Short mmCIF file of C-alpha atoms and ligand atoms in Angstrom, two decimals:
data_model
loop_
_atom_site.label_atom_id
_atom_site.label_comp_id
_atom_site.label_asym_id
_atom_site.label_seq_id
_atom_site.Cartn_x
_atom_site.Cartn_y
_atom_site.Cartn_z
CA UNK U 1 -33.28 131.33 -152.80
CA UNK U 2 -31.39 134.61 -152.43
CA UNK U 3 -30.22 134.85 -148.80
CA UNK U 4 -28.31 138.12 -149.26
CA UNK U 5 -29.54 140.76 -146.77
CA UNK U 6 -31.47 143.62 -148.41
CA UNK U 7 -29.23 146.67 -148.97
CA UNK U 8 -30.18 149.64 -146.82
CA UNK U 9 -31.63 152.69 -148.55
CA UNK U 10 -31.50 156.34 -147.49
CA UNK U 11 -35.27 156.31 -147.13
CA UNK U 12 -35.05 153.20 -144.96
CA UNK U 13 -32.39 154.56 -142.60
CA UNK U 14 -33.57 158.20 -142.46
CA UNK U 15 -34.81 157.97 -138.84
CA UNK U 16 -31.65 156.14 -137.75
CA UNK U 17 -29.53 158.80 -139.48
CA UNK U 18 -31.49 161.61 -137.83
CA UNK U 19 -30.95 160.00 -134.39
CA UNK U 20 -27.23 159.54 -135.14
CA UNK U 21 -26.80 163.24 -135.83
CA UNK U 22 -29.00 164.26 -132.89
CA UNK U 23 -26.89 162.16 -130.50
CA UNK U 24 -23.63 163.83 -131.58
CA UNK U 25 -21.59 162.58 -134.53
CA UNK U 26 -17.91 163.54 -134.62
CA UNK U 27 -17.67 163.23 -138.41
CA UNK U 28 -20.70 165.45 -138.98
CA UNK U 29 -19.48 168.04 -136.49
CA UNK U 30 -16.20 168.27 -138.41
CA UNK U 31 -17.96 168.21 -141.80
CA UNK U 32 -20.20 171.15 -140.99
CA UNK U 33 -17.34 173.21 -139.50
CA UNK U 34 -15.36 172.60 -142.69
CA UNK U 35 -18.32 173.43 -144.93
CA UNK U 36 -18.99 176.70 -143.09
CA UNK U 37 -15.34 177.77 -143.26
CA UNK U 38 -15.23 177.18 -147.01
CA UNK U 39 -18.64 178.78 -147.58
CA UNK U 40 -17.93 182.05 -145.73
CA UNK U 41 -21.67 182.66 -146.04
CA UNK U 42 -22.47 186.23 -147.01
CA UNK U 43 -25.61 187.80 -145.49
CA UNK U 44 -27.03 188.44 -148.97
CA UNK U 45 -26.36 184.90 -150.24
CA UNK U 46 -29.09 182.63 -151.57
CA UNK U 47 -27.93 179.10 -150.76
CA UNK U 48 -28.96 175.69 -152.09
CA UNK U 49 -27.87 172.64 -150.04
CA UNK U 50 -28.08 169.51 -152.22
CA UNK U 51 -28.39 165.98 -150.80
CA UNK U 52 -29.30 167.86 -147.62
CA UNK U 53 -30.56 164.80 -145.71
CA UNK U 54 -32.29 165.84 -142.47
CA UNK U 55 -30.92 169.37 -142.94
CA UNK U 56 -27.81 169.31 -140.74
CA UNK U 57 -25.79 171.64 -143.00
CA UNK U 58 -28.84 173.60 -144.22
CA UNK U 59 -29.59 174.70 -140.65
CA UNK U 60 -25.97 175.65 -140.00
CA UNK U 61 -25.93 177.77 -143.18
CA UNK U 62 -29.17 179.49 -142.17
CA UNK U 63 -27.85 180.17 -138.66
CA UNK U 64 -24.65 181.56 -140.23
CA UNK U 65 -26.77 184.28 -141.80
CA UNK U 66 -27.56 183.33 -145.40
CA UNK U 67 -30.41 185.40 -146.88
CA UNK U 68 -32.23 182.23 -147.95
CA UNK U 69 -31.53 178.50 -147.69
CA UNK U 70 -33.16 175.79 -149.79
CA UNK U 71 -32.49 172.14 -148.98
CA UNK U 72 -33.00 169.39 -151.58
CA UNK U 73 -32.80 165.63 -151.15
CA UNK U 74 -34.06 162.63 -153.12
CA UNK U 75 -35.34 160.72 -150.08
CA UNK U 76 -38.81 161.91 -148.94
CA UNK U 77 -38.14 160.50 -145.44
CA UNK U 78 -35.04 162.70 -145.10
CA UNK U 79 -37.01 165.76 -146.20
CA UNK U 80 -39.75 164.86 -143.70
CA UNK U 81 -37.11 164.79 -140.92
CA UNK U 82 -35.68 168.12 -142.15
CA UNK U 83 -39.16 169.67 -142.06
CA UNK U 84 -39.69 168.39 -138.48
CA UNK U 85 -36.48 170.22 -137.47
CA UNK U 86 -37.72 173.34 -139.26
CA UNK U 87 -40.99 173.14 -137.30
CA UNK U 88 -39.04 172.81 -134.02
CA UNK U 89 -36.62 175.63 -134.88
CA UNK U 90 -38.02 177.86 -137.64
CA UNK U 91 -35.12 179.18 -139.73
CA UNK U 92 -37.07 179.90 -142.90
CA UNK U 93 -35.52 176.97 -144.81
CA UNK U 94 -37.49 175.56 -147.74
CA UNK U 95 -37.06 171.81 -148.27
CA UNK U 96 -37.74 169.98 -151.55
CA UNK U 97 -37.69 166.35 -152.64
CA UNK U 98 -35.41 166.72 -155.63
CA UNK U 99 -32.76 164.74 -157.53
CA UNK U 100 -29.42 166.55 -157.37
CA UNK U 101 -28.57 165.19 -160.81
CA UNK U 102 -31.32 167.32 -162.43
CA UNK U 103 -32.60 169.91 -159.90
CA UNK U 104 -35.66 170.11 -162.19
CA UNK U 105 -37.74 172.28 -159.84
CA UNK U 106 -35.06 174.95 -159.56
CA UNK U 107 -34.55 177.79 -162.06
CA UNK U 108 -31.29 178.76 -163.77
CA UNK U 109 -28.94 181.22 -162.03
CA UNK U 110 -30.94 181.34 -158.79
CA UNK U 111 -28.21 180.77 -156.14
CA UNK U 112 -24.95 182.41 -155.03
CA UNK U 113 -23.78 179.27 -153.25
CA UNK U 114 -24.52 175.57 -153.67
CA UNK U 115 -23.30 173.23 -150.93
CA UNK U 116 -23.12 169.47 -150.65
CA UNK U 117 -22.10 167.94 -147.32
CA UNK U 118 -21.26 164.23 -147.50
CA UNK U 119 -23.55 163.71 -150.48
CA UNK U 120 -21.52 163.51 -153.70
CA UNK U 121 -20.41 159.94 -152.86
CA UNK U 122 -24.07 158.93 -152.61
CA UNK U 123 -25.17 160.37 -155.94
CA UNK U 124 -24.71 158.01 -158.89
CA UNK U 125 -24.14 160.59 -161.66
CA UNK U 126 -21.40 163.06 -160.69
CA UNK U 127 -21.19 164.75 -164.11
CA UNK U 128 -24.94 165.37 -164.32
CA UNK U 129 -24.93 166.72 -160.77
CA UNK U 130 -22.14 169.19 -161.52
CA UNK U 131 -24.01 170.27 -164.67
CA UNK U 132 -27.15 170.91 -162.62
CA UNK U 133 -25.19 172.77 -159.92
CA UNK U 134 -23.52 174.91 -162.60
CA UNK U 135 -26.92 175.72 -164.14
CA UNK U 136 -28.55 176.90 -160.91
CA UNK U 137 -25.56 179.01 -159.81
CA UNK U 138 -25.37 182.70 -160.63
CA UNK U 139 -22.29 183.88 -162.55
CA UNK U 140 -19.21 183.56 -160.29
CA UNK U 141 -21.24 181.58 -157.74
CA UNK U 142 -19.49 179.03 -155.54
CA UNK U 143 -19.92 175.28 -155.09
CA UNK U 144 -18.65 173.99 -151.74
CA UNK U 145 -18.53 170.26 -151.03
CA UNK U 146 -17.25 167.93 -148.34
CA UNK U 147 -16.74 164.25 -149.23
CA UNK U 148 -15.39 161.25 -147.39
CA UNK U 149 -11.71 161.38 -148.33
CA UNK U 150 -11.56 158.90 -151.22
CA UNK U 151 -7.92 158.06 -150.54
CA UNK U 152 -8.61 156.87 -146.99
CA UNK U 153 -12.26 155.76 -147.14
CA UNK U 154 -11.89 153.58 -150.24
CA UNK U 155 -13.99 150.40 -150.47
CA UNK U 156 -13.34 148.03 -147.56
CA UNK U 157 -10.60 150.28 -146.13
CA UNK U 158 -10.17 149.59 -142.43
CA UNK U 159 -8.38 150.94 -139.41
CA UNK U 160 -5.45 148.87 -138.20
CA UNK U 161 -2.70 149.29 -135.61
CA UNK U 162 0.89 149.47 -136.80
CA UNK U 163 3.67 147.42 -135.18
CA UNK U 164 4.61 150.46 -133.11
CA UNK U 165 1.04 150.96 -131.91
CA UNK U 166 -0.22 153.77 -134.16
CA UNK U 167 -3.66 153.72 -135.80
CA UNK U 168 -3.48 153.56 -139.59
CA UNK U 169 -5.82 153.01 -142.55
CA UNK U 170 -5.33 149.92 -144.70
CA UNK U 171 -6.31 150.66 -148.32
CA UNK U 172 -6.44 147.89 -150.90
CA UNK U 173 -8.64 148.98 -153.77
CA UNK U 174 -8.30 152.70 -154.31
CA UNK U 175 -8.08 152.78 -158.12
CA UNK U 176 -11.14 150.57 -158.69
CA UNK U 177 -14.07 152.99 -159.03
CA UNK U 178 -17.37 151.35 -158.21
CA UNK U 179 -20.54 151.32 -156.15
CA UNK U 180 -19.98 149.38 -152.95
CA UNK U 181 -21.87 148.76 -149.74
CA UNK U 182 -20.35 148.66 -146.27
CA UNK U 183 -21.04 145.51 -144.26
CA UNK U 184 -20.92 147.53 -141.03
CA UNK U 185 -24.54 147.33 -139.75
CA UNK U 186 -24.06 150.61 -137.84
CA UNK U 187 -22.21 152.38 -140.65
CA UNK U 188 -23.56 155.22 -142.76
CA UNK U 189 -22.16 153.57 -145.87
CA UNK U 190 -24.41 150.52 -145.52
CA UNK U 191 -26.71 152.54 -147.82
CA UNK U 192 -23.98 152.29 -150.46
CA UNK U 193 -21.30 154.57 -151.74
CA UNK U 194 -19.95 155.49 -155.16
CA UNK U 195 -16.20 155.25 -154.79
CA UNK U 196 -14.33 157.61 -157.14
CA UNK U 197 -10.69 158.58 -157.08
CA UNK U 198 -9.66 162.06 -156.03
CA UNK U 199 -8.53 162.67 -159.62
CA UNK U 200 -12.04 161.92 -160.89
CA UNK U 201 -13.58 164.42 -158.47
CA UNK U 202 -11.09 167.17 -159.28
CA UNK U 203 -11.14 166.63 -163.04
CA UNK U 204 -14.96 166.58 -163.05
CA UNK U 205 -14.98 169.95 -161.28
CA UNK U 206 -12.39 171.44 -163.65
CA UNK U 207 -14.09 170.19 -166.81
CA UNK U 208 -17.54 171.17 -165.46
CA UNK U 209 -16.98 174.92 -165.81
CA UNK U 210 -15.46 175.58 -162.38
CA UNK U 211 -12.07 176.61 -161.03
CA UNK U 212 -10.79 175.34 -157.70
CA UNK U 213 -10.30 178.11 -155.15
CA UNK U 214 -9.47 176.37 -151.89
CA UNK U 215 -9.21 172.77 -150.69
CA UNK U 216 -9.10 171.35 -147.16
CA UNK U 217 -8.21 168.03 -145.52
CA UNK U 218 -9.41 168.79 -141.99
CA UNK U 219 -7.98 167.22 -138.87
CA UNK U 220 -10.35 165.61 -136.35
CA UNK U 221 -12.03 167.89 -133.81
CA UNK U 222 -12.38 166.83 -130.17
CA UNK U 223 -15.45 164.61 -130.62
CA UNK U 224 -14.16 162.80 -133.73
CA UNK U 225 -10.71 162.35 -132.14
CA UNK U 226 -12.44 160.62 -129.20
CA UNK U 227 -14.70 158.52 -131.41
CA UNK U 228 -12.10 157.58 -134.08
CA UNK U 229 -8.53 158.57 -133.06
CA UNK U 230 -7.10 157.51 -136.42
CA UNK U 231 -8.48 160.72 -137.93
CA UNK U 232 -6.14 162.89 -135.85
CA UNK U 233 -3.35 162.13 -138.30
CA UNK U 234 -5.24 161.04 -141.42
CA UNK U 235 -7.96 163.25 -142.98
CA UNK U 236 -11.42 161.70 -142.92
CA UNK U 237 -12.66 164.33 -145.42
CA UNK U 238 -11.64 166.15 -148.54
CA UNK U 239 -13.38 169.49 -149.05
CA UNK U 240 -13.22 172.20 -151.68
CA UNK U 241 -14.63 175.51 -152.83
CA UNK U 242 -15.06 175.71 -156.58
CA UNK U 243 -16.04 178.85 -158.48
CA UNK U 244 -18.30 178.93 -161.55
CA UNK U 245 -16.20 180.41 -164.32
CA UNK U 246 -18.07 180.12 -167.62
C1 SAM J 301 -24.69 160.88 -146.02
S1 SAM J 301 -26.25 161.61 -146.35
C2 SAM J 301 -25.80 163.32 -146.15
C3 SAM J 301 -26.95 164.16 -145.72
C4 SAM J 301 -26.59 165.59 -145.25
N1 SAM J 301 -25.99 166.38 -146.32
C5 SAM J 301 -25.69 165.55 -144.05
O1 SAM J 301 -24.56 166.03 -144.12
O2 SAM J 301 -26.14 165.01 -143.02
C6 SAM J 301 -26.40 161.46 -148.12
C7 SAM J 301 -27.73 161.99 -148.65
O3 SAM J 301 -27.67 161.96 -150.08
C8 SAM J 301 -29.00 161.81 -150.53
N2 SAM J 301 -28.99 161.47 -151.96
C9 SAM J 301 -28.54 160.34 -152.55
N3 SAM J 301 -28.69 160.42 -153.89
C10 SAM J 301 -29.26 161.62 -154.15
C11 SAM J 301 -29.65 162.30 -155.33
N4 SAM J 301 -29.50 161.74 -156.55
N5 SAM J 301 -30.19 163.53 -155.23
C12 SAM J 301 -30.36 164.12 -154.02
N6 SAM J 301 -30.00 163.52 -152.86
C13 SAM J 301 -29.46 162.30 -152.92
C14 SAM J 301 -29.55 160.73 -149.61
O4 SAM J 301 -30.95 160.66 -149.64
C15 SAM J 301 -28.96 161.18 -148.27
O5 SAM J 301 -29.86 162.01 -147.58
#
């Protein structure tokens, strides 16, 4: 008999995830600040937020003044949570159940900006996703993403204390790209995570018809520094703005 616990799914943990963000998550607070800085949302921008979850970044982009925001996520339960937030605070965001690797329901060249906050690590096919993002962007449109920093959030990486008392990250398996599942029962990555090296991310962007315009490795804000002090000195995220070139 298989006694392995069932892996969590995004559909299965959607309500837990929504509560986590509603109760104040240091990582998400930093992620959305970073995403907004890189996006520099123009008032006439049509924005698509892929792997939008319960709409955390979509709402921030709408509040920042985008002309239109569309949120797309594969998990119907996440989209249901996003729509509940839209009913509570109407921002005019349209939410769709949609696979980021195809974006079938969305026409070519329809958006000035595509964003992805903490989603690329959850999507199995990075190349197909970048192809779909490229297709739905207008000429010279931007793709802005924030990912868990692959160098410091590699599979089974953990926080340790050095001999002189400083928090540090212990990394053992950085070069081994694979799908892995965190054993932390309260961790976001218990729903699984596609670990890729930073080189894979950057090369996929560059070969996908984009140039890199700006990258960031943000330092922890107040809430994250309280919740996980190690991220004062080590970046929890890698973020970039890429521009569609051809
Ligand atoms: C860590 S959550 C991030 C959600 C949101 N962007 C945020 O910052 O709170 C990852 C999301 O990726 C979504 N996801 C995973 N694979 C996907 C795919 N192929 N297409 C669209 N969304 C996907 C999951 O359903 C989940 O909502």
